[in-house]
PDB file of C-alpha atoms in Angstrom:
ATOM      1  CA  UNK A   1       2.897 -13.259   8.996  1.00 95.00           C
ATOM      2  CA  UNK A   2       0.429 -15.474   7.198  1.00 97.00           C
ATOM      3  CA  UNK A   3       0.626 -15.842   3.426  1.00 98.00           C
ATOM      4  CA  UNK A   4      -2.999 -15.681   2.218  1.00 98.00           C
ATOM      5  CA  UNK A   5      -2.752 -17.894  -0.863  1.00 97.00           C
ATOM      6  CA  UNK A   6      -6.376 -17.589  -1.957  1.00 96.00           C
ATOM      7  CA  UNK A   7      -9.580 -15.590  -1.452  1.00 96.00           C
ATOM      8  CA  UNK A   8     -10.730 -17.755   1.449  1.00 97.00           C
ATOM      9  CA  UNK A   9      -7.450 -17.226   3.356  1.00 97.00           C
ATOM     10  CA  UNK A  10      -7.615 -13.468   2.734  1.00 97.00           C
ATOM     11  CA  UNK A  11     -11.249 -13.197   3.779  1.00 97.00           C
ATOM     12  CA  UNK A  12     -10.624 -15.169   6.984  1.00 97.00           C
ATOM     13  CA  UNK A  13      -7.624 -13.014   7.921  1.00 97.00           C
ATOM     14  CA  UNK A  14      -9.599  -9.834   7.254  1.00 96.00           C
ATOM     15  CA  UNK A  15     -12.622 -10.897   9.283  1.00 96.00           C
ATOM     16  CA  UNK A  16     -10.562 -12.162  12.210  1.00 97.00           C
ATOM     17  CA  UNK A  17      -7.955  -9.382  12.284  1.00 97.00           C
ATOM     18  CA  UNK A  18      -5.093 -11.754  11.426  1.00 98.00           C
ATOM     19  CA  UNK A  19      -1.952 -10.218   9.877  1.00 98.00           C
ATOM     20  CA  UNK A  20      -1.629 -11.414   6.276  1.00 98.00           C
ATOM     21  CA  UNK A  21       0.042 -10.750   2.942  1.00 98.00           C
ATOM     22  CA  UNK A  22      -0.479 -11.895  -0.631  1.00 98.00           C
ATOM     23  CA  UNK A  23       0.849 -11.456  -4.137  1.00 97.00           C
ATOM     24  CA  UNK A  24      -1.200  -9.400  -6.574  1.00 97.00           C
ATOM     25  CA  UNK A  25      -3.808 -11.784  -8.051  1.00 96.00           C
ATOM     26  CA  UNK A  26      -2.240 -14.455  -5.782  1.00 96.00           C
ATOM     27  CA  UNK A  27       0.376 -14.801  -8.511  1.00 97.00           C
ATOM     28  CA  UNK A  28       4.016 -15.112  -7.325  1.00 97.00           C
ATOM     29  CA  UNK A  29       5.311 -13.971 -10.731  1.00 97.00           C
ATOM     30  CA  UNK A  30       3.938 -10.478  -9.944  1.00 96.00           C
ATOM     31  CA  UNK A  31       6.249 -10.194  -6.911  1.00 96.00           C
ATOM     32  CA  UNK A  32       9.387  -9.031  -8.728  1.00 95.00           C
ATOM     33  CA  UNK A  33       7.607  -5.995 -10.178  1.00 95.00           C
ATOM     34  CA  UNK A  34       4.886  -5.187  -7.621  1.00 96.00           C
ATOM     35  CA  UNK A  35       6.011  -6.691  -4.326  1.00 96.00           C
ATOM     36  CA  UNK A  36       3.465  -7.915  -1.786  1.00 97.00           C
ATOM     37  CA  UNK A  37       0.153  -6.558  -0.534  1.00 98.00           C
ATOM     38  CA  UNK A  38      -0.480  -6.514   3.217  1.00 98.00           C
ATOM     39  CA  UNK A  39      -3.574  -6.015   5.307  1.00 98.00           C
ATOM     40  CA  UNK A  40      -3.324  -3.352   8.002  1.00 98.00           C
ATOM     41  CA  UNK A  41      -3.184  -5.993  10.709  1.00 98.00           C
ATOM     42  CA  UNK A  42       0.262  -6.938   9.352  1.00 98.00           C
ATOM     43  CA  UNK A  43       1.358  -3.286   9.523  1.00 97.00           C
ATOM     44  CA  UNK A  44       0.210  -3.083  13.139  1.00 94.00           C
ATOM     45  CA  UNK A  45       1.476  -6.533  14.186  1.00 95.00           C
ATOM     46  CA  UNK A  46       3.461  -6.437  17.436  1.00 92.00           C
ATOM     47  CA  UNK A  47       6.222  -8.565  15.861  1.00 92.00           C
ATOM     48  CA  UNK A  48       6.920  -5.696  13.460  1.00 92.00           C
ATOM     49  CA  UNK A  49       6.593  -5.816   9.712  1.00 94.00           C
ATOM     50  CA  UNK A  50       9.531  -3.506   9.011  1.00 95.00           C
ATOM     51  CA  UNK A  51      13.131  -4.712   9.311  1.00 95.00           C
ATOM     52  CA  UNK A  52      15.086  -3.776  12.437  1.00 94.00           C
ATOM     53  CA  UNK A  53      16.028  -0.091  12.323  1.00 96.00           C
ATOM     54  CA  UNK A  54      13.086   0.790  10.062  1.00 97.00           C
ATOM     55  CA  UNK A  55       9.360   1.452  10.536  1.00 97.00           C
ATOM     56  CA  UNK A  56       6.141   1.941   8.601  1.00 98.00           C
ATOM     57  CA  UNK A  57       5.455   5.698   8.441  1.00 98.00           C
ATOM     58  CA  UNK A  58       2.442   7.072  10.275  1.00 98.00           C
ATOM     59  CA  UNK A  59       0.069   9.595   8.748  1.00 97.00           C
ATOM     60  CA  UNK A  60       2.041  12.529  10.157  1.00 97.00           C
ATOM     61  CA  UNK A  61       5.249  11.291   8.527  1.00 98.00           C
ATOM     62  CA  UNK A  62       3.477  10.856   5.171  1.00 97.00           C
ATOM     63  CA  UNK A  63       2.249  14.445   5.589  1.00 97.00           C
ATOM     64  CA  UNK A  64       5.789  15.688   6.203  1.00 97.00           C
ATOM     65  CA  UNK A  65       6.912  14.051   2.943  1.00 97.00           C
ATOM     66  CA  UNK A  66       3.988  15.621   1.101  1.00 96.00           C
ATOM     67  CA  UNK A  67       4.731  19.093   2.479  1.00 96.00           C
ATOM     68  CA  UNK A  68       8.478  18.781   1.845  1.00 96.00           C
ATOM     69  CA  UNK A  69       7.840  18.015  -1.822  1.00 96.00           C
ATOM     70  CA  UNK A  70       5.587  21.027  -2.257  1.00 94.00           C
ATOM     71  CA  UNK A  71       2.096  19.625  -1.627  1.00 83.00           C
ATOM     72  CA  UNK A  72      -0.632  20.060  -4.209  1.00 88.00           C
ATOM     73  CA  UNK A  73      -0.760  18.539  -7.650  1.00 91.00           C
ATOM     74  CA  UNK A  74       3.016  18.078  -8.091  1.00 93.00           C
ATOM     75  CA  UNK A  75       4.007  15.705  -5.303  1.00 96.00           C
ATOM     76  CA  UNK A  76       2.630  12.524  -6.861  1.00 96.00           C
ATOM     77  CA  UNK A  77       4.524  13.046 -10.095  1.00 96.00           C
ATOM     78  CA  UNK A  78       7.763  13.378  -8.122  1.00 97.00           C
ATOM     79  CA  UNK A  79       7.030  10.050  -6.386  1.00 98.00           C
ATOM     80  CA  UNK A  80       5.744   8.016  -9.346  1.00 98.00           C
ATOM     81  CA  UNK A  81       8.052   5.742 -11.298  1.00 98.00           C
ATOM     82  CA  UNK A  82       8.991   7.007 -14.740  1.00 97.00           C
ATOM     83  CA  UNK A  83       7.471   3.914 -16.392  1.00 96.00           C
ATOM     84  CA  UNK A  84       4.680   1.435 -15.833  1.00 96.00           C
ATOM     85  CA  UNK A  85       1.714   3.748 -15.361  1.00 98.00           C
ATOM     86  CA  UNK A  86      -1.230   3.429 -17.737  1.00 96.00           C
ATOM     87  CA  UNK A  87      -2.645   6.231 -19.886  1.00 95.00           C
ATOM     88  CA  UNK A  88       0.503   8.391 -19.854  1.00 92.00           C
ATOM     89  CA  UNK A  89       0.333   8.587 -16.064  1.00 96.00           C
ATOM     90  CA  UNK A  90       4.069   8.150 -15.501  1.00 97.00           C
ATOM     91  CA  UNK A  91       5.901  10.430 -13.109  1.00 97.00           C
ATOM     92  CA  UNK A  92       9.412  11.835 -12.949  1.00 96.00           C
ATOM     93  CA  UNK A  93      10.680   9.763  -9.989  1.00 97.00           C
ATOM     94  CA  UNK A  94      12.485  12.971  -9.058  1.00 95.00           C
ATOM     95  CA  UNK A  95      13.481  11.861  -5.559  1.00 95.00           C
ATOM     96  CA  UNK A  96      14.043   8.144  -6.225  1.00 97.00           C
ATOM     97  CA  UNK A  97      10.871   6.961  -4.470  1.00 97.00           C
ATOM     98  CA  UNK A  98       9.973   4.934  -7.584  1.00 97.00           C
ATOM     99  CA  UNK A  99       6.256   4.589  -6.814  1.00 98.00           C
ATOM    100  CA  UNK A 100       5.108   1.559  -8.805  1.00 97.00           C
ATOM    101  CA  UNK A 101       1.371   1.240  -9.651  1.00 97.00           C
ATOM    102  CA  UNK A 102       0.825  -2.013  -7.753  1.00 96.00           C
ATOM    103  CA  UNK A 103      -2.924  -1.622  -7.242  1.00 97.00           C
ATOM    104  CA  UNK A 104      -4.704  -2.989  -4.175  1.00 98.00           C
ATOM    105  CA  UNK A 105      -6.846  -5.822  -2.871  1.00 97.00           C
ATOM    106  CA  UNK A 106     -10.287  -5.558  -1.313  1.00 94.00           C
ATOM    107  CA  UNK A 107     -12.846  -8.131  -0.251  1.00 90.00           C
ATOM    108  CA  UNK A 108     -14.104  -7.968  -3.854  1.00 92.00           C
ATOM    109  CA  UNK A 109     -10.795  -8.784  -5.581  1.00 94.00           C
ATOM    110  CA  UNK A 110      -7.741  -7.063  -7.022  1.00 95.00           C
ATOM    111  CA  UNK A 111      -7.909  -3.614  -8.612  1.00 96.00           C
ATOM    112  CA  UNK A 112      -6.018  -0.830 -10.380  1.00 96.00           C
ATOM    113  CA  UNK A 113      -2.688  -2.490 -11.180  1.00 95.00           C
ATOM    114  CA  UNK A 114      -0.863  -0.038 -13.482  1.00 96.00           C
ATOM    115  CA  UNK A 115      -3.405   2.673 -12.547  1.00 97.00           C
ATOM    116  CA  UNK A 116      -2.805   3.271  -8.831  1.00 98.00           C
ATOM    117  CA  UNK A 117      -0.347   2.806  -5.978  1.00 98.00           C
ATOM    118  CA  UNK A 118      -1.588   2.386  -2.394  1.00 98.00           C
ATOM    119  CA  UNK A 119       0.493   2.360   0.801  1.00 98.00           C
ATOM    120  CA  UNK A 120      -0.583   1.846   4.381  1.00 98.00           C
ATOM    121  CA  UNK A 121       0.128   4.308   7.108  1.00 98.00           C
ATOM    122  CA  UNK A 122       0.825   3.013  10.602  1.00 98.00           C
ATOM    123  CA  UNK A 123      -2.015   5.279  11.810  1.00 98.00           C
ATOM    124  CA  UNK A 124      -5.350   3.797  12.749  1.00 97.00           C
ATOM    125  CA  UNK A 125      -8.456   5.846  11.978  1.00 96.00           C
ATOM    126  CA  UNK A 126     -10.926   3.818  14.037  1.00 96.00           C
ATOM    127  CA  UNK A 127     -11.848   0.197  14.772  1.00 94.00           C
ATOM    128  CA  UNK A 128     -12.568  -0.586  11.104  1.00 96.00           C
ATOM    129  CA  UNK A 129     -10.362   1.823   9.130  1.00 98.00           C
ATOM    130  CA  UNK A 130      -6.712   2.868   8.861  1.00 98.00           C
ATOM    131  CA  UNK A 131      -5.004   5.724   7.078  1.00 98.00           C
ATOM    132  CA  UNK A 132      -3.241   5.348   3.748  1.00 98.00           C
ATOM    133  CA  UNK A 133      -1.635   7.318   0.941  1.00 98.00           C
ATOM    134  CA  UNK A 134      -2.103   6.718  -2.760  1.00 98.00           C
ATOM    135  CA  UNK A 135      -1.131   7.860  -6.226  1.00 98.00           C
ATOM    136  CA  UNK A 136      -3.315   7.721  -9.312  1.00 97.00           C
ATOM    137  CA  UNK A 137      -2.435   7.596 -12.994  1.00 97.00           C
ATOM    138  CA  UNK A 138      -4.678  10.596 -13.749  1.00 96.00           C
ATOM    139  CA  UNK A 139      -3.422  13.210 -11.280  1.00 94.00           C
ATOM    140  CA  UNK A 140      -0.227  14.461  -9.705  1.00 94.00           C
ATOM    141  CA  UNK A 141      -1.215  14.479  -6.030  1.00 96.00           C
ATOM    142  CA  UNK A 142      -0.228  12.257  -3.139  1.00 97.00           C
ATOM    143  CA  UNK A 143      -3.722  11.624  -1.821  1.00 97.00           C
ATOM    144  CA  UNK A 144      -4.796  10.317   1.567  1.00 96.00           C
ATOM    145  CA  UNK A 145      -7.703   8.173   2.585  1.00 97.00           C
ATOM    146  CA  UNK A 146      -9.100   5.780   5.142  1.00 97.00           C
ATOM    147  CA  UNK A 147      -9.630   2.194   4.107  1.00 97.00           C
ATOM    148  CA  UNK A 148     -10.944  -0.996   5.647  1.00 97.00           C
ATOM    149  CA  UNK A 149      -8.112  -2.642   7.570  1.00 98.00           C
ATOM    150  CA  UNK A 150      -8.681  -5.903   5.705  1.00 97.00           C
ATOM    151  CA  UNK A 151      -7.705  -4.278   2.385  1.00 98.00           C
ATOM    152  CA  UNK A 152      -4.393  -5.225   0.805  1.00 98.00           C
ATOM    153  CA  UNK A 153      -1.957  -2.370   0.185  1.00 98.00           C
ATOM    154  CA  UNK A 154       1.780  -2.051  -0.318  1.00 98.00           C
ATOM    155  CA  UNK A 155       4.013  -0.692   2.443  1.00 98.00           C
ATOM    156  CA  UNK A 156       7.006   1.604   2.494  1.00 97.00           C
ATOM    157  CA  UNK A 157       9.515   1.673   5.309  1.00 97.00           C
ATOM    158  CA  UNK A 158      11.540   4.615   6.550  1.00 96.00           C
ATOM    159  CA  UNK A 159      14.741   4.517   8.539  1.00 96.00           C
ATOM    160  CA  UNK A 160      14.451   5.124  12.295  1.00 95.00           C
TER     161      UNK A 160
END
């Protein structure tokens, strides 16, 4: 999968539907703490983004996790890391998910590091959008949304 090292690489991949990843702010020193950001084309790539024996969860599987943890305004706090969130937005990391606020990338730049965590779902919404889940520093929910496939989000894998 292509490493988009700059804005031009990212924009080209997004416009042409090419699987790509980047570091937050294109800075490799951010990798150890925040990992990589992927466009949805990487999630959906036929070569498979997840390691053998694992997969990227679809929207239904994210929903099962949400329901299992109690839904509502408590789930996000159970998933958030106990440190790293701005404005006293830390969680309890109750189940060991350790949701780090790695922000996201859009066609306009990088946003919300330390304020939000965004993960792709393997589910496509339509030609332009795909489903995702996210956590925010200022609430305790695991929220869902549909975002442009060329956005850069983190991924989580689950065992087959």
